[in-house]
Structures are given as structure tokens and as C-alpha cells.
Amino acid sequence: MTGLVKSEFRKIFTVNLWWALLIPVAVLSFGAGWLGTAFGSIESLQEATGQPLPTGLLTVSMSTNYSTIFAALFGALAIAGEHRNKTISTTYLTGNPRGAVLGAKLIAHTGIGLGYGLVNVFSATLGGLLGAGFDGFGNPLDWFTVGAAGLLAMVLWTLLGVGFGALVTNSIVVVLALVLYKFVIEFILSSMLFSTTAAGFVAYLPGAAGNGIVGNLAVPIFISTVAGQSEPLVPVEAFQILHFFFGGTYGHPWWLSMLTFIGYAAAFVVGGWLVSRRRDIT
């Protein structure tokens, strides 16, 4: 198994895909951190509350929720890319059984996904420091908590991508499906369900669950820090507005979002494994 994992790392670093997708993660995260903490209304809000606002926590959440698509694409092309390049036959022949190949890809891509998460968190933090200084992150423990959730979300999206790529294998379909679902289809579904009796189901959709891993931590921490003892008096609408922009769902705990998304990732991985075992690669 160690040899297979090493082989996967060699494949990853031999081609340019890993850094081609990492660059937009760094740029997007830095931009979200900087612009999200530097816009003019922040100063007036700080004057109204009489204290610094930990907006950096919110921008880390926002950058994570947008950047995870690149981790998912990177993971999805782990197997779909090999089908496109016609190298999957050699991979399966030299790494038999096929389940071991998928396992090696999951291990290797977990490591790269963790790297993506670190770049995201530190890029967003650097942007936030330029926009709001150290006061923009509040308690260091809060930053660490939100950042750790960001790492977890990035890794889980990577693993979901690996499973999805193993299930579908067509690289064009994989890319289009992930992008369209995350940014278009789920938004439409959420909008349709929002005013119905099934509105509570929205938090369990894949994108909402993935976003909630970080957003359902960052938003409550932000509100608690700003409102202090007056937190029970904060209107629900304030939470909902922040969740709309920075991810998550009001009243939904982050750990439930995490477990929900782990379920989706596991389903795709198991599905990819079952299908790849029987797929004809000739």
C-alpha cells in the first residue's frame, strides 16, 4: 500500500493540475479576506458597537466555502483524469486490486486537500490582517477553531471529489456537474424549498452541509463576540443574513453539517469503489 501511495504522489506532482487549481484558492481566499474586512461600513459598525469586529472569522468561512470547489475538482480528476489520459489500465494492472488503488488515491489526495486547506486559511488570514489587523480576528482560539473547520471542509470536499470521479469517470461531466451543482442547481433547489414545509431539508443538501462545517461555527462565534450578554436579544434575521453571505444555516450545529457531509462523501467513495470494481477498462 505504501508503494501505491508513493506512486499517487508522484503522479500528482508530475502534472500541473495540483498547482493550477491551488493558485485560484490562494487568490480567492486572499481577496475574500482583504475585501471582506476592509470595506467602509466596517468602521461605522465598529463605532456603533464600540469594539473591534471579528470579521476575519466570517471571511475565512466565506473563502473556504468558495475555494472548496477547487479541492473537489482536484479530487474528482484523480481517477476521471486517468480515464481521459488512458492511463487507468496500467494503474489498475500494477496496483491490483482496484480497491487498493482507490484507497491510495484517497490517502494521497487527503494530504493535498489538507495543503489546499492550509493555503486557503492562511491566505484569507493574511488578507484579513491587511484589511482589519489583528483585531479583526478576535480571540486567537476562535480563529484556530474556524481555521481547523476550514481544513476539515477542504479535505472532505477533496474526498467527495475522488469518489465522484471514480463513479462518473468522464472528466468533462465531472467538472461541469460539480460546478453547476455547487453554484447553480443547489441555489435553485434551496430557493424553491425555502418557503415550503420542506425548508428544514435545505441544511442537509450537500453544498449547504459542506458550507455549514465552517459557517455554522463562524457566524455564531461572530454574533456571540459582538453581542456579548445581549446575544439572546439578537434577531433571527441577523443570523440569517450572515449565514446567507458566509455559509451555514441558522440553528443548525456545525457538527451535524459535518456528519451530513461525511455521509455524502462516504456514499460517493463507496459508490465509486463498487462501480470501479466491475468497470470494463479495455
PDB file of C-alpha atoms in Angstrom:
ATOM      1  CA  MET A   1       0.000   0.000   0.000  1.00  0.00           C
ATOM      2  CA  THR A   2       2.883   2.352   0.774  1.00  0.00           C
ATOM      3  CA  GLY A   3       4.196   1.886  -2.753  1.00  0.00           C
ATOM      4  CA  LEU A   4       0.803   2.736  -4.230  1.00  0.00           C
ATOM      5  CA  VAL A   5       0.546   5.899  -2.147  1.00  0.00           C
ATOM      6  CA  LYS A   6       4.026   6.994  -3.212  1.00  0.00           C
ATOM      7  CA  SER A   7       3.062   6.314  -6.805  1.00  0.00           C
ATOM      8  CA  GLU A   8      -0.011   8.512  -6.438  1.00  0.00           C
ATOM      9  CA  PHE A   9       2.047  11.367  -5.032  1.00  0.00           C
ATOM     10  CA  ARG A  10       4.435  11.053  -7.985  1.00  0.00           C
ATOM     11  CA  LYS A  11       1.502  11.250 -10.388  1.00  0.00           C
ATOM     12  CA  ILE A  12       0.137  14.304  -8.612  1.00  0.00           C
ATOM     13  CA  PHE A  13       3.382  16.255  -8.699  1.00  0.00           C
ATOM     14  CA  THR A  14       4.295  15.170 -12.233  1.00  0.00           C
ATOM     15  CA  VAL A  15       1.434  17.132 -13.784  1.00  0.00           C
ATOM     16  CA  ASN A  16       0.487  20.776 -13.288  1.00  0.00           C
ATOM     17  CA  LEU A  17      -3.092  20.291 -12.137  1.00  0.00           C
ATOM     18  CA  TRP A  18      -2.376  20.485  -8.409  1.00  0.00           C
ATOM     19  CA  TRP A  19      -0.851  23.960  -8.536  1.00  0.00           C
ATOM     20  CA  ALA A  20      -3.105  25.179 -11.364  1.00  0.00           C
ATOM     21  CA  LEU A  21      -6.065  24.667  -9.015  1.00  0.00           C
ATOM     22  CA  LEU A  22      -4.145  25.863  -5.959  1.00  0.00           C
ATOM     23  CA  ILE A  23      -3.452  29.321  -7.413  1.00  0.00           C
ATOM     24  CA  PRO A  24      -7.132  30.375  -7.557  1.00  0.00           C
ATOM     25  CA  VAL A  25      -7.561  29.073  -4.000  1.00  0.00           C
ATOM     26  CA  ALA A  26      -4.813  31.413  -2.789  1.00  0.00           C
ATOM     27  CA  VAL A  27      -6.028  34.395  -4.831  1.00  0.00           C
ATOM     28  CA  LEU A  28      -9.708  33.946  -3.982  1.00  0.00           C
ATOM     29  CA  SER A  29      -9.007  33.422  -0.287  1.00  0.00           C
ATOM     30  CA  PHE A  30      -6.718  36.426  -0.040  1.00  0.00           C
ATOM     31  CA  GLY A  31      -9.231  38.604  -1.879  1.00  0.00           C
ATOM     32  CA  ALA A  32     -12.106  37.455   0.327  1.00  0.00           C
ATOM     33  CA  GLY A  33     -10.080  38.083   3.469  1.00  0.00           C
ATOM     34  CA  TRP A  34      -8.921  41.525   2.405  1.00  0.00           C
ATOM     35  CA  LEU A  35     -12.065  42.921   0.802  1.00  0.00           C
ATOM     36  CA  GLY A  36     -14.352  41.307   3.356  1.00  0.00           C
ATOM     37  CA  THR A  37     -12.664  43.141   6.234  1.00  0.00           C
ATOM     38  CA  ALA A  38     -11.708  46.401   4.538  1.00  0.00           C
ATOM     39  CA  PHE A  39     -14.966  47.767   3.121  1.00  0.00           C
ATOM     40  CA  GLY A  40     -16.027  51.104   4.527  1.00  0.00           C
ATOM     41  CA  SER A  41     -19.125  50.127   6.506  1.00  0.00           C
ATOM     42  CA  ILE A  42     -16.979  48.103   8.920  1.00  0.00           C
ATOM     43  CA  GLU A  43     -15.676  51.294  10.537  1.00  0.00           C
ATOM     44  CA  SER A  44     -19.177  52.636  11.153  1.00  0.00           C
ATOM     45  CA  LEU A  45     -20.260  49.300  12.621  1.00  0.00           C
ATOM     46  CA  GLN A  46     -17.260  49.287  14.938  1.00  0.00           C
ATOM     47  CA  GLU A  47     -18.103  52.799  16.113  1.00  0.00           C
ATOM     48  CA  ALA A  48     -21.692  51.728  16.780  1.00  0.00           C
ATOM     49  CA  THR A  49     -20.666  48.692  18.834  1.00  0.00           C
ATOM     50  CA  GLY A  50     -17.663  50.345  20.469  1.00  0.00           C
ATOM     51  CA  GLN A  51     -15.402  47.348  19.832  1.00  0.00           C
ATOM     52  CA  PRO A  52     -13.446  45.685  17.005  1.00  0.00           C
ATOM     53  CA  LEU A  53     -15.470  43.259  14.914  1.00  0.00           C
ATOM     54  CA  PRO A  54     -14.014  39.776  14.233  1.00  0.00           C
ATOM     55  CA  THR A  55     -14.966  39.941  10.560  1.00  0.00           C
ATOM     56  CA  GLY A  56     -11.867  37.927   9.710  1.00  0.00           C
ATOM     57  CA  LEU A  57     -13.644  34.834  11.023  1.00  0.00           C
ATOM     58  CA  LEU A  58     -16.505  35.393   8.598  1.00  0.00           C
ATOM     59  CA  THR A  59     -14.200  35.905   5.633  1.00  0.00           C
ATOM     60  CA  VAL A  60     -12.306  32.695   6.429  1.00  0.00           C
ATOM     61  CA  SER A  61     -15.669  30.946   6.275  1.00  0.00           C
ATOM     62  CA  MET A  62     -16.608  32.633   3.003  1.00  0.00           C
ATOM     63  CA  SER A  63     -13.260  31.909   1.352  1.00  0.00           C
ATOM     64  CA  THR A  64     -13.467  28.265   2.416  1.00  0.00           C
ATOM     65  CA  ASN A  65     -16.960  27.819   1.045  1.00  0.00           C
ATOM     66  CA  TYR A  66     -15.929  29.146  -2.366  1.00  0.00           C
ATOM     67  CA  SER A  67     -12.471  27.559  -2.510  1.00  0.00           C
ATOM     68  CA  THR A  68     -13.617  24.029  -1.754  1.00  0.00           C
ATOM     69  CA  ILE A  69     -14.811  23.648  -5.348  1.00  0.00           C
ATOM     70  CA  PHE A  70     -11.172  23.580  -6.468  1.00  0.00           C
ATOM     71  CA  ALA A  71     -10.368  20.825  -3.984  1.00  0.00           C
ATOM     72  CA  ALA A  72     -13.390  18.860  -5.196  1.00  0.00           C
ATOM     73  CA  LEU A  73     -12.302  19.249  -8.828  1.00  0.00           C
ATOM     74  CA  PHE A  74      -8.765  18.195  -7.961  1.00  0.00           C
ATOM     75  CA  GLY A  75     -10.058  15.080  -6.225  1.00  0.00           C
ATOM     76  CA  ALA A  76     -12.556  14.268  -8.974  1.00  0.00           C
ATOM     77  CA  LEU A  77      -9.856  14.262 -11.640  1.00  0.00           C
ATOM     78  CA  ALA A  78      -7.789  11.726  -9.671  1.00  0.00           C
ATOM     79  CA  ILE A  79      -9.497   8.852 -11.482  1.00  0.00           C
ATOM     80  CA  ALA A  80     -11.512  10.677 -14.148  1.00  0.00           C
ATOM     81  CA  GLY A  81      -8.270  12.243 -15.390  1.00  0.00           C
ATOM     82  CA  GLU A  82      -6.658   8.832 -15.731  1.00  0.00           C
ATOM     83  CA  HIS A  83      -9.600   7.613 -17.786  1.00  0.00           C
ATOM     84  CA  ARG A  84      -9.229  10.657 -20.028  1.00  0.00           C
ATOM     85  CA  ASN A  85      -5.479  10.103 -20.452  1.00  0.00           C
ATOM     86  CA  LYS A  86      -5.905   6.332 -20.966  1.00  0.00           C
ATOM     87  CA  THR A  87      -3.541   5.509 -18.073  1.00  0.00           C
ATOM     88  CA  ILE A  88      -6.132   3.855 -15.851  1.00  0.00           C
ATOM     89  CA  SER A  89      -5.493   0.389 -17.340  1.00  0.00           C
ATOM     90  CA  THR A  90      -1.835   0.486 -16.338  1.00  0.00           C
ATOM     91  CA  THR A  91      -2.736   1.860 -12.916  1.00  0.00           C
ATOM     92  CA  TYR A  92      -5.174  -0.966 -12.220  1.00  0.00           C
ATOM     93  CA  LEU A  93      -2.843  -3.644 -13.577  1.00  0.00           C
ATOM     94  CA  THR A  94       0.111  -2.518 -11.461  1.00  0.00           C
ATOM     95  CA  GLY A  95      -1.963  -1.731  -8.387  1.00  0.00           C
ATOM     96  CA  ASN A  96      -4.380  -4.650  -8.274  1.00  0.00           C
ATOM     97  CA  PRO A  97      -6.857  -4.919  -6.566  1.00  0.00           C
ATOM     98  CA  ARG A  98      -8.696  -1.845  -7.737  1.00  0.00           C
ATOM     99  CA  GLY A  99      -9.877  -1.058  -4.232  1.00  0.00           C
ATOM    100  CA  ALA A 100      -6.253  -0.608  -3.187  1.00  0.00           C
ATOM    101  CA  VAL A 101      -5.762   1.915  -5.988  1.00  0.00           C
ATOM    102  CA  LEU A 102      -8.769   3.919  -4.813  1.00  0.00           C
ATOM    103  CA  GLY A 103      -7.516   3.723  -1.235  1.00  0.00           C
ATOM    104  CA  ALA A 104      -4.097   5.029  -2.261  1.00  0.00           C
ATOM    105  CA  LYS A 105      -5.699   7.889  -4.168  1.00  0.00           C
ATOM    106  CA  LEU A 106      -7.823   8.784  -1.145  1.00  0.00           C
ATOM    107  CA  ILE A 107      -4.760   8.867   1.124  1.00  0.00           C
ATOM    108  CA  ALA A 108      -2.628  10.904  -1.272  1.00  0.00           C
ATOM    109  CA  HIS A 109      -5.392  13.353  -2.103  1.00  0.00           C
ATOM    110  CA  THR A 110      -6.218  13.786   1.573  1.00  0.00           C
ATOM    111  CA  GLY A 111      -2.693  15.120   2.018  1.00  0.00           C
ATOM    112  CA  ILE A 112      -3.036  17.517  -0.902  1.00  0.00           C
ATOM    113  CA  GLY A 113      -6.505  18.566   0.258  1.00  0.00           C
ATOM    114  CA  LEU A 114      -5.018  19.422   3.627  1.00  0.00           C
ATOM    115  CA  GLY A 115      -2.432  21.546   1.827  1.00  0.00           C
ATOM    116  CA  TYR A 116      -5.212  23.334  -0.056  1.00  0.00           C
ATOM    117  CA  GLY A 117      -6.920  23.980   3.262  1.00  0.00           C
ATOM    118  CA  LEU A 118      -3.780  25.473   4.786  1.00  0.00           C
ATOM    119  CA  VAL A 119      -3.275  27.762   1.796  1.00  0.00           C
ATOM    120  CA  ASN A 120      -6.906  28.856   1.997  1.00  0.00           C
ATOM    121  CA  VAL A 121      -6.859  29.622   5.720  1.00  0.00           C
ATOM    122  CA  PHE A 122      -3.537  31.441   5.722  1.00  0.00           C
ATOM    123  CA  SER A 123      -4.305  33.393   2.532  1.00  0.00           C
ATOM    124  CA  ALA A 124      -7.659  34.519   3.939  1.00  0.00           C
ATOM    125  CA  THR A 125      -5.978  35.359   7.243  1.00  0.00           C
ATOM    126  CA  LEU A 126      -3.276  37.394   5.526  1.00  0.00           C
ATOM    127  CA  GLY A 127      -5.912  39.304   3.574  1.00  0.00           C
ATOM    128  CA  GLY A 128      -7.886  39.872   6.767  1.00  0.00           C
ATOM    129  CA  LEU A 129      -4.806  41.149   8.584  1.00  0.00           C
ATOM    130  CA  LEU A 130      -4.201  43.686   5.833  1.00  0.00           C
ATOM    131  CA  GLY A 131      -7.840  44.762   5.912  1.00  0.00           C
ATOM    132  CA  ALA A 132      -8.547  44.855   9.638  1.00  0.00           C
ATOM    133  CA  GLY A 133      -5.381  43.999  11.561  1.00  0.00           C
ATOM    134  CA  PHE A 134      -5.200  41.529  14.426  1.00  0.00           C
ATOM    135  CA  ASP A 135      -8.376  42.938  15.975  1.00  0.00           C
ATOM    136  CA  GLY A 136     -10.316  41.594  13.001  1.00  0.00           C
ATOM    137  CA  PHE A 137      -9.941  38.012  14.248  1.00  0.00           C
ATOM    138  CA  GLY A 138     -10.955  38.352  17.880  1.00  0.00           C
ATOM    139  CA  ASN A 139      -9.841  35.613  20.236  1.00  0.00           C
ATOM    140  CA  PRO A 140      -6.962  33.528  18.741  1.00  0.00           C
ATOM    141  CA  LEU A 141      -8.784  30.385  19.849  1.00  0.00           C
ATOM    142  CA  ASP A 142     -11.770  31.400  17.720  1.00  0.00           C
ATOM    143  CA  TRP A 143      -9.502  31.836  14.702  1.00  0.00           C
ATOM    144  CA  PHE A 144      -7.950  28.426  15.329  1.00  0.00           C
ATOM    145  CA  THR A 145     -11.388  26.810  15.648  1.00  0.00           C
ATOM    146  CA  VAL A 146     -12.728  28.322  12.429  1.00  0.00           C
ATOM    147  CA  GLY A 147      -9.456  27.617  10.619  1.00  0.00           C
ATOM    148  CA  ALA A 148      -9.467  23.970  11.711  1.00  0.00           C
ATOM    149  CA  ALA A 149     -13.029  23.630  10.443  1.00  0.00           C
ATOM    150  CA  GLY A 150     -11.844  25.109   7.148  1.00  0.00           C
ATOM    151  CA  LEU A 151      -9.132  22.447   6.870  1.00  0.00           C
ATOM    152  CA  LEU A 152     -11.663  19.719   7.577  1.00  0.00           C
ATOM    153  CA  ALA A 153     -14.098  21.057   4.983  1.00  0.00           C
ATOM    154  CA  MET A 154     -11.389  21.216   2.325  1.00  0.00           C
ATOM    155  CA  VAL A 155     -10.294  17.625   2.967  1.00  0.00           C
ATOM    156  CA  LEU A 156     -13.864  16.317   2.909  1.00  0.00           C
ATOM    157  CA  TRP A 157     -14.628  18.079  -0.382  1.00  0.00           C
ATOM    158  CA  THR A 158     -11.461  16.542  -1.831  1.00  0.00           C
ATOM    159  CA  LEU A 159     -12.545  13.051  -0.775  1.00  0.00           C
ATOM    160  CA  LEU A 160     -16.045  13.600  -2.147  1.00  0.00           C
ATOM    161  CA  GLY A 161     -14.425  14.608  -5.421  1.00  0.00           C
ATOM    162  CA  VAL A 162     -12.311  11.444  -5.556  1.00  0.00           C
ATOM    163  CA  GLY A 163     -15.395   9.307  -5.021  1.00  0.00           C
ATOM    164  CA  PHE A 164     -17.437  11.238  -7.578  1.00  0.00           C
ATOM    165  CA  GLY A 165     -14.649  10.963 -10.146  1.00  0.00           C
ATOM    166  CA  ALA A 166     -14.423   7.209  -9.569  1.00  0.00           C
ATOM    167  CA  LEU A 167     -18.174   6.918 -10.035  1.00  0.00           C
ATOM    168  CA  VAL A 168     -18.526   9.012 -13.207  1.00  0.00           C
ATOM    169  CA  THR A 169     -15.005   8.892 -14.826  1.00  0.00           C
ATOM    170  CA  ASN A 170     -15.836  11.359 -17.616  1.00  0.00           C
ATOM    171  CA  SER A 171     -13.690  14.373 -16.746  1.00  0.00           C
ATOM    172  CA  ILE A 172     -15.845  16.904 -18.603  1.00  0.00           C
ATOM    173  CA  VAL A 173     -19.048  15.667 -16.983  1.00  0.00           C
ATOM    174  CA  VAL A 174     -17.350  15.581 -13.580  1.00  0.00           C
ATOM    175  CA  VAL A 175     -16.182  19.193 -13.791  1.00  0.00           C
ATOM    176  CA  LEU A 176     -19.459  20.548 -15.145  1.00  0.00           C
ATOM    177  CA  ALA A 177     -21.575  18.584 -12.681  1.00  0.00           C
ATOM    178  CA  LEU A 178     -19.627  19.726  -9.620  1.00  0.00           C
ATOM    179  CA  VAL A 179     -19.502  23.396 -10.618  1.00  0.00           C
ATOM    180  CA  LEU A 180     -23.106  23.594 -11.769  1.00  0.00           C
ATOM    181  CA  TYR A 181     -24.460  21.780  -8.737  1.00  0.00           C
ATOM    182  CA  LYS A 182     -22.487  23.740  -6.152  1.00  0.00           C
ATOM    183  CA  PHE A 183     -23.203  27.192  -7.556  1.00  0.00           C
ATOM    184  CA  VAL A 184     -26.412  26.871  -9.590  1.00  0.00           C
ATOM    185  CA  ILE A 185     -28.523  23.777  -9.011  1.00  0.00           C
ATOM    186  CA  GLU A 186     -28.405  23.771  -5.227  1.00  0.00           C
ATOM    187  CA  PHE A 187     -29.131  27.503  -5.126  1.00  0.00           C
ATOM    188  CA  ILE A 188     -32.267  26.886  -7.190  1.00  0.00           C
ATOM    189  CA  LEU A 189     -33.287  23.942  -5.006  1.00  0.00           C
ATOM    190  CA  SER A 190     -32.751  25.970  -1.847  1.00  0.00           C
ATOM    191  CA  SER A 191     -34.795  28.861  -3.196  1.00  0.00           C
ATOM    192  CA  MET A 192     -37.646  26.533  -4.144  1.00  0.00           C
ATOM    193  CA  LEU A 193     -37.687  24.823  -0.741  1.00  0.00           C
ATOM    194  CA  PHE A 194     -37.152  27.930   1.377  1.00  0.00           C
ATOM    195  CA  SER A 195     -40.804  28.939   1.668  1.00  0.00           C
ATOM    196  CA  THR A 196     -42.219  25.402   1.875  1.00  0.00           C
ATOM    197  CA  THR A 197     -42.714  22.896   4.671  1.00  0.00           C
ATOM    198  CA  ALA A 198     -39.526  21.174   3.465  1.00  0.00           C
ATOM    199  CA  ALA A 199     -37.375  24.235   4.210  1.00  0.00           C
ATOM    200  CA  GLY A 200     -35.593  22.384   7.007  1.00  0.00           C
ATOM    201  CA  PHE A 201     -34.217  19.936   4.444  1.00  0.00           C
ATOM    202  CA  VAL A 202     -32.094  22.670   2.841  1.00  0.00           C
ATOM    203  CA  ALA A 203     -29.436  22.371   5.554  1.00  0.00           C
ATOM    204  CA  TYR A 204     -28.959  18.714   4.579  1.00  0.00           C
ATOM    205  CA  LEU A 205     -28.197  19.371   0.919  1.00  0.00           C
ATOM    206  CA  PRO A 206     -24.540  18.627   0.035  1.00  0.00           C
ATOM    207  CA  GLY A 207     -23.474  22.217  -0.565  1.00  0.00           C
ATOM    208  CA  ALA A 208     -25.262  23.582   2.497  1.00  0.00           C
ATOM    209  CA  ALA A 209     -23.824  20.816   4.660  1.00  0.00           C
ATOM    210  CA  GLY A 210     -20.323  21.470   3.345  1.00  0.00           C
ATOM    211  CA  ASN A 211     -20.653  25.215   3.896  1.00  0.00           C
ATOM    212  CA  GLY A 212     -22.111  24.652   7.349  1.00  0.00           C
ATOM    213  CA  ILE A 213     -18.964  22.960   8.627  1.00  0.00           C
ATOM    214  CA  VAL A 214     -17.350  26.393   8.811  1.00  0.00           C
ATOM    215  CA  GLY A 215     -20.284  28.794   8.564  1.00  0.00           C
ATOM    216  CA  ASN A 216     -22.164  27.252  11.466  1.00  0.00           C
ATOM    217  CA  LEU A 217     -19.128  27.951  13.626  1.00  0.00           C
ATOM    218  CA  ALA A 218     -18.026  31.345  12.319  1.00  0.00           C
ATOM    219  CA  VAL A 219     -21.414  33.092  12.380  1.00  0.00           C
ATOM    220  CA  PRO A 220     -22.415  32.131  15.966  1.00  0.00           C
ATOM    221  CA  ILE A 221     -18.916  32.999  17.220  1.00  0.00           C
ATOM    222  CA  PHE A 222     -19.143  36.390  15.494  1.00  0.00           C
ATOM    223  CA  ILE A 223     -22.581  37.142  16.937  1.00  0.00           C
ATOM    224  CA  SER A 224     -21.540  35.994  20.410  1.00  0.00           C
ATOM    225  CA  THR A 225     -18.409  38.156  20.352  1.00  0.00           C
ATOM    226  CA  VAL A 226     -20.210  41.268  19.147  1.00  0.00           C
ATOM    227  CA  ALA A 227     -23.415  40.939  21.178  1.00  0.00           C
ATOM    228  CA  GLY A 228     -21.938  39.526  24.378  1.00  0.00           C
ATOM    229  CA  GLN A 229     -24.602  39.108  27.041  1.00  0.00           C
ATOM    230  CA  SER A 230     -27.178  40.602  24.688  1.00  0.00           C
ATOM    231  CA  GLU A 231     -26.889  37.657  22.292  1.00  0.00           C
ATOM    232  CA  PRO A 232     -30.365  36.280  23.191  1.00  0.00           C
ATOM    233  CA  LEU A 233     -31.811  39.603  22.016  1.00  0.00           C
ATOM    234  CA  VAL A 234     -30.191  39.411  18.570  1.00  0.00           C
ATOM    235  CA  PRO A 235     -32.958  38.957  15.972  1.00  0.00           C
ATOM    236  CA  VAL A 236     -33.039  35.773  13.936  1.00  0.00           C
ATOM    237  CA  GLU A 237     -32.801  37.874  10.785  1.00  0.00           C
ATOM    238  CA  ALA A 238     -29.275  38.969  11.748  1.00  0.00           C
ATOM    239  CA  PHE A 239     -28.152  35.344  11.877  1.00  0.00           C
ATOM    240  CA  GLN A 240     -29.906  34.538   8.615  1.00  0.00           C
ATOM    241  CA  ILE A 241     -28.305  37.437   6.750  1.00  0.00           C
ATOM    242  CA  LEU A 242     -24.829  36.445   7.918  1.00  0.00           C
ATOM    243  CA  HIS A 243     -25.451  32.802   7.054  1.00  0.00           C
ATOM    244  CA  PHE A 244     -26.637  33.803   3.585  1.00  0.00           C
ATOM    245  CA  PHE A 245     -23.345  35.537   2.820  1.00  0.00           C
ATOM    246  CA  PHE A 246     -20.905  33.444   4.835  1.00  0.00           C
ATOM    247  CA  GLY A 247     -22.429  29.974   4.781  1.00  0.00           C
ATOM    248  CA  GLY A 248     -24.337  27.739   7.123  1.00  0.00           C
ATOM    249  CA  THR A 249     -27.920  27.601   8.349  1.00  0.00           C
ATOM    250  CA  TYR A 250     -29.457  29.295  11.374  1.00  0.00           C
ATOM    251  CA  GLY A 251     -29.919  26.948  14.306  1.00  0.00           C
ATOM    252  CA  HIS A 252     -28.037  24.104  12.617  1.00  0.00           C
ATOM    253  CA  PRO A 253     -24.962  22.883  14.561  1.00  0.00           C
ATOM    254  CA  TRP A 254     -21.653  22.625  12.716  1.00  0.00           C
ATOM    255  CA  TRP A 255     -21.097  19.024  13.789  1.00  0.00           C
ATOM    256  CA  LEU A 256     -24.380  17.945  12.218  1.00  0.00           C
ATOM    257  CA  SER A 257     -23.311  19.624   8.976  1.00  0.00           C
ATOM    258  CA  MET A 258     -20.011  17.760   9.232  1.00  0.00           C
ATOM    259  CA  LEU A 259     -21.673  14.380   9.778  1.00  0.00           C
ATOM    260  CA  THR A 260     -24.102  15.029   6.928  1.00  0.00           C
ATOM    261  CA  PHE A 261     -21.309  15.878   4.526  1.00  0.00           C
ATOM    262  CA  ILE A 262     -19.217  12.910   5.662  1.00  0.00           C
ATOM    263  CA  GLY A 263     -22.220  10.790   4.723  1.00  0.00           C
ATOM    264  CA  TYR A 264     -22.280  12.265   1.207  1.00  0.00           C
ATOM    265  CA  ALA A 265     -18.526  11.828   0.784  1.00  0.00           C
ATOM    266  CA  ALA A 266     -18.686   8.238   2.030  1.00  0.00           C
ATOM    267  CA  ALA A 267     -21.588   7.452  -0.305  1.00  0.00           C
ATOM    268  CA  PHE A 268     -19.658   8.685  -3.338  1.00  0.00           C
ATOM    269  CA  VAL A 269     -16.487   6.861  -2.296  1.00  0.00           C
ATOM    270  CA  VAL A 270     -18.319   3.573  -1.724  1.00  0.00           C
ATOM    271  CA  GLY A 271     -20.286   4.037  -4.946  1.00  0.00           C
ATOM    272  CA  GLY A 272     -17.100   4.756  -6.867  1.00  0.00           C
ATOM    273  CA  TRP A 273     -15.448   1.695  -5.374  1.00  0.00           C
ATOM    274  CA  LEU A 274     -18.358  -0.604  -6.242  1.00  0.00           C
ATOM    275  CA  VAL A 275     -18.594   0.669  -9.815  1.00  0.00           C
ATOM    276  CA  SER A 276     -14.833   0.706 -10.470  1.00  0.00           C
ATOM    277  CA  ARG A 277     -14.531  -2.932  -9.356  1.00  0.00           C
ATOM    278  CA  ARG A 278     -16.705  -4.038 -12.271  1.00  0.00           C
ATOM    279  CA  ARG A 279     -15.972  -1.363 -14.855  1.00  0.00           C
ATOM    280  CA  ASP A 280     -14.526  -2.536 -18.168  1.00  0.00           C
ATOM    281  CA  ILE A 281     -11.342  -0.553 -18.889  1.00  0.00           C
ATOM    282  CA  THR A 282     -10.383  -2.193 -22.182  1.00  0.00           C
TER     283      THR A 282
END
